[in-house]
PDB file of C-alpha atoms in Angstrom:
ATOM      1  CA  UNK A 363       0.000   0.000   0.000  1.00 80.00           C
ATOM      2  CA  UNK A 364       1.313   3.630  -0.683  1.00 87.00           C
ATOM      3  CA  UNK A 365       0.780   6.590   0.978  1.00 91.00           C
ATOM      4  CA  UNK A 366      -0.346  10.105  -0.614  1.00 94.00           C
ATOM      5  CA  UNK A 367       3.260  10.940  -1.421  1.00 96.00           C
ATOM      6  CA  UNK A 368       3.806   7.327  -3.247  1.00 93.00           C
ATOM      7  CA  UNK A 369       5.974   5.887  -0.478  1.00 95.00           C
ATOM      8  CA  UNK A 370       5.308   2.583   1.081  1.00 94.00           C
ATOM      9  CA  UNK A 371       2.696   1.613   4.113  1.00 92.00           C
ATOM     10  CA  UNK A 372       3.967  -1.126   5.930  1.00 93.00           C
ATOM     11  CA  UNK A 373       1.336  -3.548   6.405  1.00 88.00           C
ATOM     12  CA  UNK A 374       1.707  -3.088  10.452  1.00 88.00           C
ATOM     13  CA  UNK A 375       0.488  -0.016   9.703  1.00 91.00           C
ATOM     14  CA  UNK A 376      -2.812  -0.683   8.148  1.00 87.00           C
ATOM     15  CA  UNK A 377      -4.174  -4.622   8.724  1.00 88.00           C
ATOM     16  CA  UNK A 378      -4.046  -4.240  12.946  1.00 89.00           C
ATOM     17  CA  UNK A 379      -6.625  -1.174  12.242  1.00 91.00           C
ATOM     18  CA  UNK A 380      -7.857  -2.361   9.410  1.00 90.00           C
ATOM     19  CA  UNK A 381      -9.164  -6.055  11.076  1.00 88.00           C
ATOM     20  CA  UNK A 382     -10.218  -4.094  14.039  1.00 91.00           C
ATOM     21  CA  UNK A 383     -12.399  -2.141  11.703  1.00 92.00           C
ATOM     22  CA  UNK A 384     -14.002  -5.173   9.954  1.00 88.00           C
ATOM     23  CA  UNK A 385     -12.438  -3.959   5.982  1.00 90.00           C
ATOM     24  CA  UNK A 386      -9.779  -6.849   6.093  1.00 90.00           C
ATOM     25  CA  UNK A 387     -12.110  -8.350   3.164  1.00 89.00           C
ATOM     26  CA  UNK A 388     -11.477  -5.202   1.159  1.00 90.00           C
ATOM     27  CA  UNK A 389      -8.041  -4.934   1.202  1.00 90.00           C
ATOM     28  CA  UNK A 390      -8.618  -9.090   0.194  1.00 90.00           C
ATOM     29  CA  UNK A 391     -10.917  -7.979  -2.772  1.00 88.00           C
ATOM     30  CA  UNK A 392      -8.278  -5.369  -4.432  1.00 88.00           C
ATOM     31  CA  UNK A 393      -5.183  -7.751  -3.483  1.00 87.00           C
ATOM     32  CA  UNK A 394      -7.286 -10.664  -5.477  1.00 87.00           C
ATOM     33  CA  UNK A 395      -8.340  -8.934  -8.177  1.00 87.00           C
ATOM     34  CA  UNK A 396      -5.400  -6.584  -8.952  1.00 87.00           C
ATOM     35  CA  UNK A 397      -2.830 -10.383  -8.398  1.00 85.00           C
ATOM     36  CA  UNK A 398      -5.502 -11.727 -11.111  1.00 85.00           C
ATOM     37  CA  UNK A 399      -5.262  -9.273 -13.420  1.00 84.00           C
ATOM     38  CA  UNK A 400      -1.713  -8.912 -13.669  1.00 82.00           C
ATOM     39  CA  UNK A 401      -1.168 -12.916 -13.248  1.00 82.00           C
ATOM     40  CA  UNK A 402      -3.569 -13.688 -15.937  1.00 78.00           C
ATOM     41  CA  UNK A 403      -1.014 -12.349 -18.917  1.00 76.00           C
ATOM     42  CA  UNK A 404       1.849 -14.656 -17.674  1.00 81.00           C
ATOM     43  CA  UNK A 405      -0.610 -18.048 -16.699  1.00 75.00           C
ATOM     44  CA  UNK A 406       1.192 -20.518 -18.053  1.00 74.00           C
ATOM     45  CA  UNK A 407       4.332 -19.706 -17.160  1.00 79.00           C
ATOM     46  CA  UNK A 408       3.545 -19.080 -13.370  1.00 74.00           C
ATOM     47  CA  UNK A 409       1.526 -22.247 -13.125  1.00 75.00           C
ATOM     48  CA  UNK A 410      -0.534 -21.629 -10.261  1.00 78.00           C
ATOM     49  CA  UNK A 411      -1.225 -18.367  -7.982  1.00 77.00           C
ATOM     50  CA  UNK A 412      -2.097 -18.562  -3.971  1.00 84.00           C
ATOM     51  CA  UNK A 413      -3.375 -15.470  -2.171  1.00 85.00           C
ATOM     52  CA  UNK A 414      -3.377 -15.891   1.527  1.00 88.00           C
ATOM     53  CA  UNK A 415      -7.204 -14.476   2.725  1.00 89.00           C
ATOM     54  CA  UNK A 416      -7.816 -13.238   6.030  1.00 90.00           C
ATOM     55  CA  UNK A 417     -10.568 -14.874   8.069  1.00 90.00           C
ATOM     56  CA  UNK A 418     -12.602 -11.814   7.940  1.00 89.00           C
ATOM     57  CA  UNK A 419     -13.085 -12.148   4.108  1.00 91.00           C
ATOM     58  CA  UNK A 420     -13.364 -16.049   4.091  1.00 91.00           C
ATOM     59  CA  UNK A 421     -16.387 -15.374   6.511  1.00 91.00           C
ATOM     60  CA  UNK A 422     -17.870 -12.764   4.880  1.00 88.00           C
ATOM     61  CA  UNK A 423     -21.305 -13.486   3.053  1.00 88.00           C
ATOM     62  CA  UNK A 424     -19.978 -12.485  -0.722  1.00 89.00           C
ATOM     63  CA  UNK A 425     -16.411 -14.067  -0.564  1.00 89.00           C
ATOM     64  CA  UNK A 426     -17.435 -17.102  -3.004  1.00 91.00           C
ATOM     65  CA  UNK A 427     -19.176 -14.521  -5.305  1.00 91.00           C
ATOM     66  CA  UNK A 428     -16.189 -12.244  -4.899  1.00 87.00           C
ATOM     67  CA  UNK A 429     -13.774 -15.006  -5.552  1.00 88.00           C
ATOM     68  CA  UNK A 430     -15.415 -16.149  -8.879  1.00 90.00           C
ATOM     69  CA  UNK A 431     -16.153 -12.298 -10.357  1.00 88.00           C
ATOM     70  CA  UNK A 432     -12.169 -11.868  -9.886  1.00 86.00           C
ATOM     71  CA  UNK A 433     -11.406 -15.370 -11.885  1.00 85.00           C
ATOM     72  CA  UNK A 434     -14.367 -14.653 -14.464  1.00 88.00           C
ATOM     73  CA  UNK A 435     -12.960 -10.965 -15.095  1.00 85.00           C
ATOM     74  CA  UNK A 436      -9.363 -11.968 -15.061  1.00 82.00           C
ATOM     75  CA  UNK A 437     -10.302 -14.672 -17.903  1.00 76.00           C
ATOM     76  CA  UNK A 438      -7.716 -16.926 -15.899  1.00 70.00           C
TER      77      UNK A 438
END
């Protein structure tokens, strides 16, 4: 994540606040749709991709919907 003047957050910056807050499954969304997006151009080299998900978004009511609209859109 970057800041307003394009330097780096570290992430023990944001995800304590962030999962205290309930928007872990955001962050989750962007991260799996941006990692799609980019991956999808260089599939078959890379093989496979893994994106660790918090709890937060695995229990949240959309993630399976979520999860499928970033594959689907990706065309991976």
């Amino acid at each position: 994540m970057l800041d307003k003047q394009g330097e780096i957050i570290p992430p023990y910056v944001f995800l304590l606040p962030t999962e205290r807050d309930k928007l872990m499954h955001k962050i989750d969304h962007r991260v799996m749709h941006n990692s799609m997006q980019q991956m999808a151009s260089i599939q078959e080299q890379l093989g496979c991709l893994n994106i660790n998900l918090s709890g937060q978004t695995i229990a949240h009511a959309d993630c399976y919907e979520i999860i499928v609209s970033a594959i689907k859109r990706s065309a991976m």
